Short mmCIF file of C-alpha atoms in Angstrom, two decimals:
data_model
loop_
_atom_site.label_atom_id
_atom_site.label_comp_id
_atom_site.label_asym_id
_atom_site.label_seq_id
_atom_site.Cartn_x
_atom_site.Cartn_y
_atom_site.Cartn_z
CA MET Z 13 37.84 83.77 62.98
CA VAL Z 14 34.42 84.18 63.16
CA VAL Z 15 34.23 84.81 59.71
CA TYR Z 16 36.00 81.81 58.40
CA GLN Z 17 33.70 79.70 60.82
CA SER Z 18 31.19 80.84 58.66
CA ASN Z 19 32.57 80.06 55.14
CA SER Z 20 33.64 76.43 56.49
CA THR Z 21 30.21 75.90 58.09
CA ASN Z 22 28.33 77.07 55.03
CA LYS Z 23 30.73 74.92 52.84
CA ARG Z 24 29.86 72.15 54.91
CA SER Z 25 26.33 72.56 54.60
CA ARG Z 26 26.28 73.04 51.13
CA GLY Z 27 28.71 69.62 50.87
CA PHE Z 28 25.77 67.99 52.74
CA ARG Z 29 22.92 69.28 50.41
CA VAL Z 30 25.29 68.44 47.66
CA ARG Z 31 25.24 64.97 48.98
CA SER Z 32 21.50 64.92 49.90
CA ILE Z 33 20.83 65.47 46.44
CA SER Z 34 23.07 62.99 44.73
CA ARG Z 35 21.67 60.42 47.07
CA TYR Z 36 18.24 61.66 46.04
CA ALA Z 37 18.64 61.15 42.29
CA GLU Z 38 20.05 57.82 42.73
CA ARG Z 39 16.93 57.05 44.79
CA ARG Z 40 14.64 58.22 41.79
CA VAL Z 41 16.92 56.62 39.55
CA GLN Z 42 16.05 53.14 41.30
CA SER Z 43 12.86 53.81 42.12
CA GLN Z 44 12.24 54.33 38.16
CA LYS Z 45 14.08 51.36 37.79
CA LEU Z 46 15.75 52.28 34.32
CA PRO Z 47 17.07 49.76 31.89
CA SER Z 48 20.97 49.41 32.63
CA HIS Z 49 23.37 48.99 30.05
CA GLU Z 50 23.42 44.96 30.12
CA ASP Z 51 19.61 45.10 30.33
CA THR Z 52 19.03 47.32 26.93
CA TYR Z 53 22.30 45.42 25.28
CA PRO Z 54 22.72 41.99 26.79
CA GLU Z 55 25.83 40.12 25.64
CA PRO Z 56 25.39 37.34 23.26
CA SER Z 57 26.25 34.55 25.49
CA LYS Z 58 23.20 36.13 28.04
CA THR Z 59 20.84 36.07 25.78
CA ARG Z 60 17.76 33.58 26.37
CA VAL Z 61 16.35 31.72 23.10
CA THR Z 62 12.65 30.67 23.92
CA GLU Z 63 12.03 27.52 21.71
CA GLU Z 64 8.35 27.92 20.58
CA LYS Z 65 6.45 24.52 20.15
CA PRO Z 66 5.58 23.53 16.87
CA ARG Z 67 2.05 23.91 16.47
CA GLU Z 68 -0.34 21.17 16.33
CA THR Z 69 -2.18 20.41 12.34
CA ARG Z 70 -5.99 20.38 12.73
CA GLU Z 71 -5.81 16.50 12.07
CA GLU Z 72 -3.87 15.97 15.08
CA TRP Z 73 -5.82 18.39 17.21
CA VAL Z 74 -9.03 16.56 16.35
CA ILE Z 75 -7.76 13.58 17.17
CA SER Z 76 -6.18 14.72 20.32
CA ILE Z 77 -10.07 15.84 21.01
CA LYS Z 78 -11.53 12.31 20.17
CA ASP Z 79 -9.15 10.24 22.17
CA LYS Z 80 -9.98 12.27 25.58
CA MET Z 81 -14.03 11.90 24.41
CA ASP Z 82 -12.96 8.09 24.24
CA LYS Z 83 -11.05 8.24 27.46
CA ALA Z 84 -13.88 9.56 29.30
CA CYS Z 85 -16.61 7.22 28.02
CA GLY Z 86 -14.73 4.43 28.86
CA ASP Z 87 -13.95 5.73 32.44
CA VAL Z 88 -17.33 5.97 32.64
CA THR Z 89 -18.18 2.49 31.40
CA ALA Z 90 -15.80 1.05 33.81
CA SER Z 91 -16.79 2.86 36.99
CA SER Z 92 -20.40 1.13 37.89
CA TRP Z 93 -22.86 3.72 39.35
CA ASP Z 94 -25.39 1.88 40.11
CA LYS Z 95 -23.25 0.59 43.34
CA LEU Z 96 -21.88 4.29 44.33
CA CYS Z 97 -22.76 5.24 47.58
CA ILE Z 98 -19.57 6.35 49.14
CA TYR Z 99 -18.87 10.26 48.24
CA ARG Z 100 -16.71 12.86 48.69
CA VAL Z 101 -18.48 16.21 49.89
CA PRO Z 102 -18.95 18.36 47.80
CA HIS Z 103 -16.63 21.46 47.63
CA TYR Z 104 -19.41 24.11 48.09
CA LEU Z 105 -20.75 22.17 51.17
CA GLN Z 106 -17.31 22.12 53.15
CA GLU Z 107 -15.99 25.37 52.12
CA ASN Z 108 -16.75 26.96 55.39
CA ASP Z 109 -16.54 24.25 57.88
CA LYS Z 110 -14.34 21.23 56.75
CA LYS Z 111 -13.69 20.26 60.57
CA SER Z 112 -17.34 18.52 60.51
CA TYR Z 113 -17.04 16.44 57.40
CA PHE Z 114 -13.15 15.41 57.75
CA PRO Z 115 -12.33 12.54 60.42
CA GLN Z 116 -10.28 13.70 63.45
CA THR Z 117 -9.94 10.65 65.35
CA VAL Z 118 -10.03 7.43 62.83
CA SER Z 119 -9.93 6.94 59.44
CA LEU Z 120 -12.45 4.33 57.69
CA GLY Z 121 -12.13 3.47 54.05
CA PRO Z 122 -9.85 5.13 51.45
CA TYR Z 123 -10.27 8.61 51.45
CA HIS Z 124 -8.27 9.30 54.88
CA HIS Z 125 -6.05 6.56 55.08
CA GLY Z 126 -2.88 7.12 55.87
CA LYS Z 127 -2.94 10.79 57.58
CA GLU Z 128 -0.46 11.75 59.61
CA HIS Z 129 -2.94 12.67 62.38
CA LEU Z 130 -4.85 9.41 61.65
CA LEU Z 131 -1.92 7.18 62.27
CA PRO Z 132 -1.85 6.70 65.81
CA MET Z 133 -5.38 4.88 65.83
CA GLU Z 134 -3.95 2.46 63.56
CA CYS Z 135 -2.32 0.29 66.28
CA HIS Z 136 -5.54 0.05 67.91
CA LYS Z 137 -6.89 -1.23 64.75
CA TRP Z 138 -4.33 -3.93 64.66
CA ARG Z 139 -4.87 -5.06 67.97
CA ALA Z 140 -8.58 -5.49 67.39
CA VAL Z 141 -7.33 -7.79 64.64
CA ASN Z 142 -5.66 -9.76 66.83
CA MET Z 143 -8.59 -10.15 69.32
CA VAL Z 144 -10.98 -10.95 65.72
CA LEU Z 145 -8.24 -13.74 65.14
CA GLU Z 146 -8.17 -14.74 68.81
CA HIS Z 147 -11.84 -14.96 69.12
CA THR Z 148 -12.83 -17.13 65.57
CA LYS Z 149 -9.47 -19.11 65.69
CA LYS Z 150 -9.53 -18.55 61.98
CA GLY Z 151 -6.28 -17.97 60.22
CA ILE Z 152 -5.71 -14.43 58.67
CA GLU Z 153 -5.61 -16.05 54.82
CA THR Z 154 -9.45 -16.61 55.33
CA TYR Z 155 -10.24 -12.92 56.20
CA ILE Z 156 -8.00 -11.59 53.03
CA ASP Z 157 -9.27 -13.82 50.47
CA ALA Z 158 -13.03 -12.85 51.14
CA MET Z 159 -12.01 -9.07 50.54
CA LYS Z 160 -10.29 -9.99 47.24
CA ASN Z 161 -13.34 -11.40 46.52
CA LEU Z 162 -15.23 -7.95 47.12
CA GLU Z 163 -12.68 -6.05 45.72
CA GLU Z 164 -14.13 -5.02 42.52
CA THR Z 165 -17.50 -4.41 44.37
CA ALA Z 166 -16.26 -2.14 47.14
CA ARG Z 167 -14.15 -0.36 44.78
CA ALA Z 168 -17.41 0.76 42.45
CA CYS Z 169 -18.98 1.99 46.57
CA TYR Z 170 -16.18 4.85 46.25
CA GLN Z 171 -16.64 7.86 43.99
CA GLY Z 172 -13.63 8.50 41.57
CA PRO Z 173 -10.40 6.71 41.60
CA ILE Z 174 -8.70 4.94 44.14
CA CYS Z 175 -4.77 5.31 44.10
CA MET Z 176 -4.59 2.05 46.29
CA SER Z 177 -2.89 -1.39 45.44
CA SER Z 178 -5.19 -4.41 45.45
CA ASN Z 179 -3.22 -5.71 48.29
CA GLU Z 180 -3.34 -2.44 50.07
CA PHE Z 181 -6.85 -1.70 49.24
CA ASN Z 182 -7.70 -5.46 50.57
CA GLU Z 183 -5.87 -5.09 53.87
CA MET Z 184 -7.49 -1.60 54.45
CA LEU Z 185 -10.99 -3.35 54.06
CA PHE Z 186 -9.77 -5.96 57.07
CA LEU Z 187 -8.25 -3.93 59.25
CA ASP Z 188 -11.02 -0.87 59.89
CA GLY Z 189 -13.63 -3.88 59.18
CA CYS Z 190 -12.44 -5.66 62.21
CA PHE Z 191 -11.77 -2.66 63.95
CA VAL Z 192 -15.47 -1.28 63.49
CA LEU Z 193 -16.97 -5.02 64.22
CA GLU Z 194 -15.02 -4.97 67.51
CA LEU Z 195 -16.62 -1.45 68.51
CA PHE Z 196 -20.24 -3.17 67.80
CA ARG Z 197 -19.77 -6.49 69.67
CA GLY Z 198 -17.72 -4.56 72.73
CA THR Z 199 -20.92 -1.88 72.70
CA LYS Z 200 -23.34 -4.85 72.68
CA GLU Z 201 -21.84 -7.79 75.31
CA GLY Z 202 -18.80 -5.25 76.71
CA PHE Z 203 -15.84 -4.22 76.22
CA THR Z 204 -14.68 -6.44 79.84
CA GLU Z 205 -16.23 -9.11 78.58
CA ILE Z 206 -14.73 -9.85 75.48
CA GLY Z 207 -11.35 -9.17 77.05
CA TYR Z 208 -10.33 -5.48 77.33
CA ALA Z 209 -8.92 -3.67 79.93
CA PRO Z 210 -11.71 -1.83 81.83
CA ASN Z 211 -8.86 1.09 81.53
CA ASP Z 212 -8.52 0.87 77.49
CA PRO Z 213 -8.25 3.92 76.06
CA VAL Z 214 -10.17 3.08 73.03
CA PHE Z 215 -12.04 -0.15 73.67
CA ALA Z 216 -14.19 1.01 76.26
CA MET Z 217 -17.61 2.96 76.63
CA GLY Z 218 -15.56 6.72 77.67
CA GLY Z 219 -12.31 8.18 76.47
CA LEU Z 220 -12.20 8.45 72.58
CA MET Z 221 -15.49 6.54 71.79
CA HIS Z 222 -17.58 9.54 71.67
CA SER Z 223 -14.78 10.91 69.00
CA ILE Z 224 -14.83 7.88 66.96
CA GLN Z 225 -18.93 7.33 66.93
CA ARG Z 226 -18.63 11.19 65.60
CA ASP Z 227 -15.64 10.35 62.58
CA MET Z 228 -17.83 7.00 62.03
CA VAL Z 229 -20.75 8.70 60.84
CA MET Z 230 -18.89 11.00 58.46
CA LEU Z 231 -19.82 10.52 54.88
CA GLU Z 232 -16.10 10.45 53.53
CA ASN Z 233 -15.22 7.88 56.52
CA GLN Z 234 -17.46 4.98 55.73
CA LEU Z 235 -16.99 1.29 54.38
CA PRO Z 236 -19.59 -0.44 52.61
CA LEU Z 237 -22.38 -2.75 54.68
CA PHE Z 238 -21.65 -5.94 52.96
CA VAL Z 239 -18.06 -5.56 53.64
CA LEU Z 240 -18.84 -5.66 57.60
CA ASP Z 241 -21.53 -8.42 56.76
CA LYS Z 242 -18.83 -10.71 55.20
CA LEU Z 243 -16.45 -10.42 57.95
CA LEU Z 244 -19.38 -10.36 60.55
CA GLU Z 245 -20.22 -13.91 58.66
CA LEU Z 246 -17.10 -15.53 59.22
CA HIS Z 247 -17.27 -15.53 62.81
CA SER Z 248 -17.62 -18.80 63.93
CA ASP Z 249 -19.79 -18.58 66.93
CA THR Z 250 -22.04 -15.99 65.23
CA VAL Z 251 -25.19 -17.11 63.75
CA TYR Z 252 -25.30 -15.04 60.74
CA GLN Z 253 -28.59 -12.86 59.87
CA PRO Z 254 -29.38 -10.55 57.60
CA GLY Z 255 -29.38 -7.25 59.17
CA LEU Z 256 -27.67 -7.43 62.25
CA VAL Z 257 -24.69 -5.71 61.86
CA ALA Z 258 -27.53 -2.44 61.14
CA GLN Z 259 -28.79 -3.58 64.12
CA LEU Z 260 -25.47 -3.21 66.09
CA ALA Z 261 -24.67 -0.22 64.25
CA VAL Z 262 -28.00 1.46 65.23
CA LYS Z 263 -27.47 0.50 68.99
CA PHE Z 264 -23.77 2.03 68.58
CA PHE Z 265 -24.61 5.17 67.98
CA ALA Z 266 -27.36 5.31 70.09
CA GLN Z 267 -25.98 8.04 71.73
CA LEU Z 268 -25.93 10.58 68.93
CA MET Z 269 -29.14 10.07 68.63
CA PRO Z 270 -31.14 13.79 68.81
CA THR Z 271 -34.16 12.14 70.04
CA ASP Z 272 -35.62 12.21 73.58
CA GLU Z 273 -35.46 8.16 73.67
CA GLU Z 274 -32.79 5.73 72.38
CA LEU Z 275 -33.65 4.19 69.37
CA THR Z 276 -33.13 0.53 69.97
CA LYS Z 277 -36.37 0.71 72.52
CA ARG Z 278 -38.54 1.62 69.59
CA ASP Z 279 -40.98 -0.83 68.16
CA LYS Z 280 -39.93 -0.62 64.83
CA LEU Z 281 -36.67 -0.66 65.01
CA VAL Z 282 -36.10 -3.98 63.86
CA GLU Z 283 -38.15 -3.73 60.73
CA SER Z 284 -36.75 -0.08 59.91
CA VAL Z 285 -32.84 -1.86 60.22
CA GLU Z 286 -33.82 -4.96 57.78
CA SER Z 287 -35.13 -2.62 54.96
CA VAL Z 288 -32.04 -0.88 54.66
CA SER Z 289 -29.69 -4.37 55.34
CA ASP Z 290 -31.27 -5.94 52.57
CA ASN Z 291 -29.28 -3.36 49.98
CA GLY Z 292 -25.49 -4.17 49.89
CA GLU Z 293 -24.38 -0.58 48.63
CA LEU Z 294 -25.48 0.96 51.95
CA HIS Z 295 -23.13 2.05 54.94
CA CYS Z 296 -23.41 2.89 58.58
CA LEU Z 297 -24.38 6.39 57.53
CA ASP Z 298 -27.33 5.52 55.51
CA VAL Z 299 -28.45 3.09 58.89
CA PHE Z 300 -28.31 5.92 60.70
CA HIS Z 301 -30.17 7.86 58.39
CA ARG Z 302 -32.99 5.75 57.77
CA SER Z 303 -33.28 4.48 61.64
CA LEU Z 304 -33.54 8.24 62.34
CA PHE Z 305 -35.91 8.85 59.25
CA LYS Z 306 -38.38 6.38 58.56
CA SER Z 307 -40.66 8.49 56.63
CA THR Z 308 -43.93 6.98 53.96
CA TRP Z 309 -44.65 10.25 52.45
CA THR Z 310 -44.56 10.64 48.41
CA PRO Z 311 -44.45 13.67 46.76
CA ASP Z 312 -47.92 14.31 45.09
CA GLN Z 313 -47.75 14.55 41.44
CA LYS Z 314 -50.10 16.95 41.25
CA SER Z 315 -48.26 19.48 43.38
CA LEU Z 316 -45.15 18.63 41.24
CA LYS Z 317 -46.61 19.82 38.27
CA LYS Z 318 -47.52 23.27 39.35
CA SER Z 319 -45.40 25.88 38.84
CA ILE Z 320 -44.38 28.18 42.07
CA SER Z 321 -43.20 31.62 41.62
CA SER Z 322 -41.43 31.52 45.58
CA ARG Z 323 -40.14 29.82 47.75
CA LYS Z 324 -41.76 31.56 50.83
CA GLN Z 325 -45.71 29.33 49.33
CA GLN Z 326 -43.72 26.53 51.39
CA LEU Z 327 -41.45 28.07 53.75
CA ILE Z 328 -42.71 29.32 57.00
CA HIS Z 329 -42.15 32.25 59.43
CA CYS Z 330 -39.66 32.27 62.68
CA VAL Z 331 -41.40 31.29 66.14
CA THR Z 332 -41.57 35.01 67.14
CA GLU Z 333 -43.83 36.08 63.93
CA LEU Z 334 -46.14 33.08 64.57
CA LYS Z 335 -46.61 33.68 67.97
CA GLN Z 336 -47.51 36.95 67.25
CA ALA Z 337 -49.52 35.70 64.71
CA GLY Z 338 -51.56 33.54 67.84
CA VAL Z 339 -49.42 30.25 66.78
CA LYS Z 340 -48.95 28.11 69.69
CA PHE Z 341 -45.85 25.55 70.41
CA ARG Z 342 -46.14 22.92 72.17
CA ARG Z 343 -43.77 19.79 72.66
CA LYS Z 344 -45.01 16.49 71.28
CA LYS Z 345 -44.78 13.76 73.35
CA THR Z 346 -43.26 11.10 71.02
CA ASP Z 347 -39.61 9.77 70.05
CA LYS Z 348 -40.68 10.30 65.97
CA LEU Z 349 -38.22 13.11 65.23
CA TRP Z 350 -40.04 13.64 61.83
CA ASP Z 351 -43.56 13.48 63.44
CA ILE Z 352 -44.22 16.93 63.40
CA GLU Z 353 -48.21 18.29 63.54
CA PHE Z 354 -50.36 21.17 63.29
CA THR Z 355 -53.88 21.32 64.54
CA LYS Z 356 -56.57 24.38 65.28
CA GLY Z 357 -53.27 26.54 65.60
CA TYR Z 358 -51.09 24.38 67.55
CA LEU Z 359 -47.64 23.36 66.33
CA LYS Z 360 -46.47 20.08 67.96
CA ILE Z 361 -43.15 19.09 67.54
CA PRO Z 362 -40.78 16.31 68.74
CA LYS Z 363 -38.10 17.01 71.15
CA LEU Z 364 -34.64 17.75 69.69
CA LEU Z 365 -31.10 17.17 71.61
CA ILE Z 366 -28.29 19.21 70.66
CA HIS Z 367 -25.27 18.15 71.73
CA ASP Z 368 -21.37 18.86 70.52
CA SER Z 369 -21.54 16.43 67.49
CA THR Z 370 -25.33 17.42 66.18
CA LYS Z 371 -23.92 19.79 63.88
CA SER Z 372 -21.39 17.32 62.21
CA LEU Z 373 -24.45 14.53 62.29
CA PHE Z 374 -26.72 16.44 60.48
CA SER Z 375 -23.91 18.35 58.05
CA ASN Z 376 -22.86 14.63 57.03
CA LEU Z 377 -26.53 13.24 56.82
CA ILE Z 378 -27.56 16.02 54.57
CA ALA Z 379 -24.27 16.14 52.42
CA PHE Z 380 -25.46 12.31 51.61
CA GLU Z 381 -28.98 13.33 50.89
CA GLN Z 382 -27.02 15.87 48.40
CA CYS Z 383 -25.22 13.64 46.72
CA HIS Z 384 -27.29 10.03 46.57
CA ALA Z 385 -30.04 9.91 44.21
CA ASN Z 386 -31.89 7.22 45.89
CA SER Z 387 -32.18 8.50 49.33
CA SER Z 388 -34.75 10.64 50.58
CA ASN Z 389 -34.48 14.30 51.52
CA ASP Z 390 -36.11 14.32 55.24
CA ILE Z 391 -33.31 14.95 57.07
CA THR Z 392 -33.06 18.60 54.79
CA SER Z 393 -36.38 19.21 55.37
CA TYR Z 394 -36.74 19.16 58.51
CA ILE Z 395 -33.36 21.13 59.15
CA ILE Z 396 -34.65 23.83 56.73
CA PHE Z 397 -37.82 23.77 58.50
CA MET Z 398 -36.22 24.06 62.07
CA ASP Z 399 -33.77 26.88 60.66
CA ASN Z 400 -37.12 29.01 59.19
CA LEU Z 401 -38.28 28.42 62.77
CA ILE Z 402 -34.74 29.71 64.29
CA ASN Z 403 -33.59 33.44 62.96
CA SER Z 404 -32.71 34.58 66.79
CA ALA Z 405 -31.50 32.94 70.66
CA GLU Z 406 -35.30 34.93 71.56
CA ASP Z 407 -36.50 31.68 69.11
CA VAL Z 408 -34.50 29.56 70.67
CA SER Z 409 -35.12 30.44 74.22
CA TYR Z 410 -39.02 29.90 73.74
CA LEU Z 411 -38.74 26.48 72.19
CA HIS Z 412 -36.53 25.48 75.05
CA HIS Z 413 -39.18 26.97 77.07
CA CYS Z 414 -41.56 24.78 75.45
CA GLY Z 415 -40.02 21.89 76.05
CA ILE Z 416 -38.75 21.73 71.97
CA ILE Z 417 -34.92 21.70 72.06
CA GLU Z 418 -32.76 21.33 75.00
CA HIS Z 419 -29.16 21.73 74.27
CA TRP Z 420 -25.62 21.62 75.61
CA LEU Z 421 -24.13 24.31 73.70
CA GLY Z 422 -22.82 27.74 75.20
CA SER Z 423 -25.69 29.88 74.69
CA ASP Z 424 -29.28 30.05 72.65
CA PHE Z 425 -27.15 32.10 70.14
CA GLU Z 426 -25.04 29.31 69.36
CA VAL Z 427 -28.35 27.46 68.45
CA ALA Z 428 -29.50 29.71 66.30
CA ASP Z 429 -26.28 30.13 64.64
CA LEU Z 430 -26.10 26.29 63.85
CA PHE Z 431 -29.33 26.08 62.30
CA ASN Z 432 -28.73 29.16 60.22
CA ARG Z 433 -25.42 27.61 59.14
CA LEU Z 434 -26.39 23.94 58.45
CA CYS Z 435 -28.45 24.53 55.00
CA LYS Z 436 -25.69 27.22 53.51
CA GLU Z 437 -25.49 26.51 49.66
CA VAL Z 438 -27.91 23.08 49.98
CA VAL Z 439 -30.07 22.83 47.17
CA PHE Z 440 -33.44 22.06 48.14
CA ASP Z 441 -36.87 22.17 46.45
CA PRO Z 442 -39.31 23.11 49.22
CA ARG Z 443 -42.37 20.76 47.10
CA ASP Z 444 -40.75 17.71 47.42
CA SER Z 445 -41.06 18.09 51.31
CA TYR Z 446 -42.63 15.95 53.64
CA LEU Z 447 -43.25 19.43 55.39
CA SER Z 448 -44.52 21.00 52.22
CA LYS Z 449 -48.74 20.44 53.28
CA LEU Z 450 -47.78 21.53 56.69
CA SER Z 451 -45.86 24.42 56.27
CA GLY Z 452 -48.94 25.37 53.35
CA GLU Z 453 -51.61 25.22 56.98
CA VAL Z 454 -49.30 27.13 58.95
CA ASN Z 455 -48.94 29.83 56.21
CA ARG Z 456 -52.67 29.77 55.95
CA TYR Z 457 -53.19 30.48 59.57
CA TYR Z 458 -50.56 33.02 59.80
CA SER Z 459 -52.37 35.15 56.88
CA ARG Z 460 -55.71 35.58 58.75
CA LYS Z 461 -55.80 38.71 59.97
CA TRP Z 462 -58.73 37.61 62.92
CA ASN Z 463 -55.63 35.29 64.55
CA SER Z 464 -52.99 38.24 64.13
CA LEU Z 465 -55.85 40.42 66.22
CA LYS Z 466 -56.88 37.78 68.63
CA ALA Z 467 -53.19 36.95 69.53
CA THR Z 468 -52.40 40.64 70.07
CA LEU Z 469 -55.30 41.64 72.19
CA ARG Z 470 -54.15 38.32 74.31
CA HIS Z 471 -50.49 39.14 74.24
CA LYS Z 472 -51.07 43.05 74.93
CA TYR Z 473 -53.93 43.27 76.94
CA PHE Z 474 -54.64 40.04 78.95
CA ASN Z 475 -51.41 38.82 79.23
CA ASN Z 476 -52.12 37.77 83.07
CA PRO Z 477 -55.12 36.69 85.38
CA TRP Z 478 -55.90 39.93 86.56
CA ALA Z 479 -56.59 41.41 82.95
CA TYR Z 480 -59.29 39.02 82.73
CA PHE Z 481 -60.62 39.72 86.13
CA SER Z 482 -60.73 43.87 85.34
CA PHE Z 483 -61.85 43.22 82.08
CA SER Z 484 -65.18 40.88 83.39
CA ALA Z 485 -65.54 43.18 86.32
CA ALA Z 486 -65.92 46.14 84.09
CA LEU Z 487 -68.14 44.06 81.91
CA VAL Z 488 -70.36 43.73 84.79
CA LEU Z 489 -70.28 47.18 85.72
CA LEU Z 490 -71.08 48.53 81.44
CA ILE Z 491 -74.19 46.09 81.53
CA LEU Z 492 -75.41 47.22 85.13
CA THR Z 493 -75.14 50.74 84.05
CA LEU Z 494 -76.91 49.97 80.56
CA VAL Z 495 -79.71 48.25 82.53
CA GLN Z 496 -80.35 51.17 85.32
CA SER Z 497 -80.02 53.73 82.02
CA TYR Z 498 -82.77 51.84 80.35
CA PHE Z 499 -85.01 52.08 83.45
CA ALA Z 500 -84.20 55.61 84.16
CA VAL Z 501 -85.18 56.24 80.74
CA TYR Z 502 -88.35 54.05 80.87
CA ALA Z 503 -89.72 55.74 84.07
CA TYR Z 504 -89.55 59.23 82.36
CA TYR Z 505 -91.44 58.30 79.21
CA LYS Z 506 -93.98 55.85 81.30
CA PRO Z 507 -94.28 57.10 84.81
CA SER Z 508 -96.61 54.69 87.41
CA SER Z 509 -99.65 55.92 87.90
#
C-alpha cells in the first residue's frame, strides 16, 4: 500500500513536470514570435498589394518647386509687413510657461477667439455692445460698416493668415472693441455712473477685473489701436482727440504698473502717450510699454563697431559679490523705473513692485521686444540687469532691506526664481542696451582691489560702532606709547645737566 501511493505520487509529479515543460515550451515559442504557417504562406486572397506611386519626371519635379516658390512670393506680397505689430509668441519663449502668454479669462483678437474656456465672457461682451448702442443712440450698421472699412488694414496687423470670414472678423473687431472701450470708460467715469450694477461680476473694480487686465496686456490678445480709435470716434458725446484711447488705456492698466506711483500722476504722461498713439500700428501692450519705459538712449555707433569677446564685459555681478567689493545699494526716489544710476560707489535703483501678474506682464513685454523690429529693448535690458543682480534669495532679501524691491509673493526665493527664468532663451546683445555704460562703470569699480579691501575691513572688523571705538582707543594708546618710548630714549642719550 505504501509502495502504490509512492508510485502514483511519482507519476503525478512526473505528469506535472511534463505539463510544466510543455507550457514553458509554448511560452518560449510565443516569446520568440516564430512565424506561423499562415504568416509564411498566406492565402492568395489575403495577400496585400501595395501600389507604388508613379515617379514624377525631372521636369514635373522642377515645376512643383517653382510653384512653391511662386506661392511663397505671393504670400509675402499679399502680407503687409510694415503694418505687422501683433505677433504669436515664439515657441522657444512659451515652451515652459504657456500660462503667462495665453489668456485665461477673456479673448481679444482672432488668435484665441472661440476657445472653450473663454466662451463665458462672450455674453458680457454683448452686454457691453448693448450698453454702447444705448449710450450712443446709433444703429449697429454704423459700427459694422466702419469695421469693414478697416478690415484689410486690421488683418495686416496680425501675424500669419487669419482663418475667419469677413463677417466673422468684423463682428469680432466690433464686439471686442466695444468691450474694451466700456472697460476704459467705466474706469474713468465709474461703472455705476455709466449704468452697471455695483455687484456686476465684470464691469466693476473688483471681481474678475484683475484677471481681465492681465489678459489684456498679453501679446497674442491685442486689438489694433486704430480700431479702438474709430469706435471711440463714433461715440456721439465724445470729442475725439488723438491719443485719447491711449490715455484711457494707461489709466486702466495703472494697477499693473510695477512702479511706486501711478503713471497717471506723471507730468510727462500726456507727452509719452501721444507719441505712441500717433502710430496706428500699435496696441494696448505697446502703449503700456512706452509709458513705462520712455528712454531717450541711443546706442553709440563707435561702441557697436567694437568686437566684444565676452558678454561679461557688459553684465554685472550679483548683489552679494558687489557688496563684498564695496558697492553700496540705495533706493532712488523716482517713479521712472528705467532711471538707474551709479555714482561714487552707490548703485541707486528705483523701487520695483512685484505682484502675481508681474511675471506675465514682463514676459509679454519681452516677447513684444523680441518680435517687433521697431521696438526698443529697454524692458529686456532692465530685466537682464536685475537678473544679474539677483542670483539667490539672499540677494532679494538685501534689496528688500534697501527698499529697492517690494513683493507680494510667497518668499524671496520665488522672486529670485522669477528673474532667473524671465530671460531664458531671450536673444540679447548687451552692447545694444541703455544700461551698457552703467554696467561698465560698476564692473570697473568691482575690479579695483582697494575697494574690495576696504569692504572686507568694514564687514569683518568694523561692522559695529564699538569696533570703531575700540580701534580709536587702541590707536590713541599706541601713539601715547610711542611718544613715551621716544622721550625715554631721548633722556637716555641726552640726560639733563
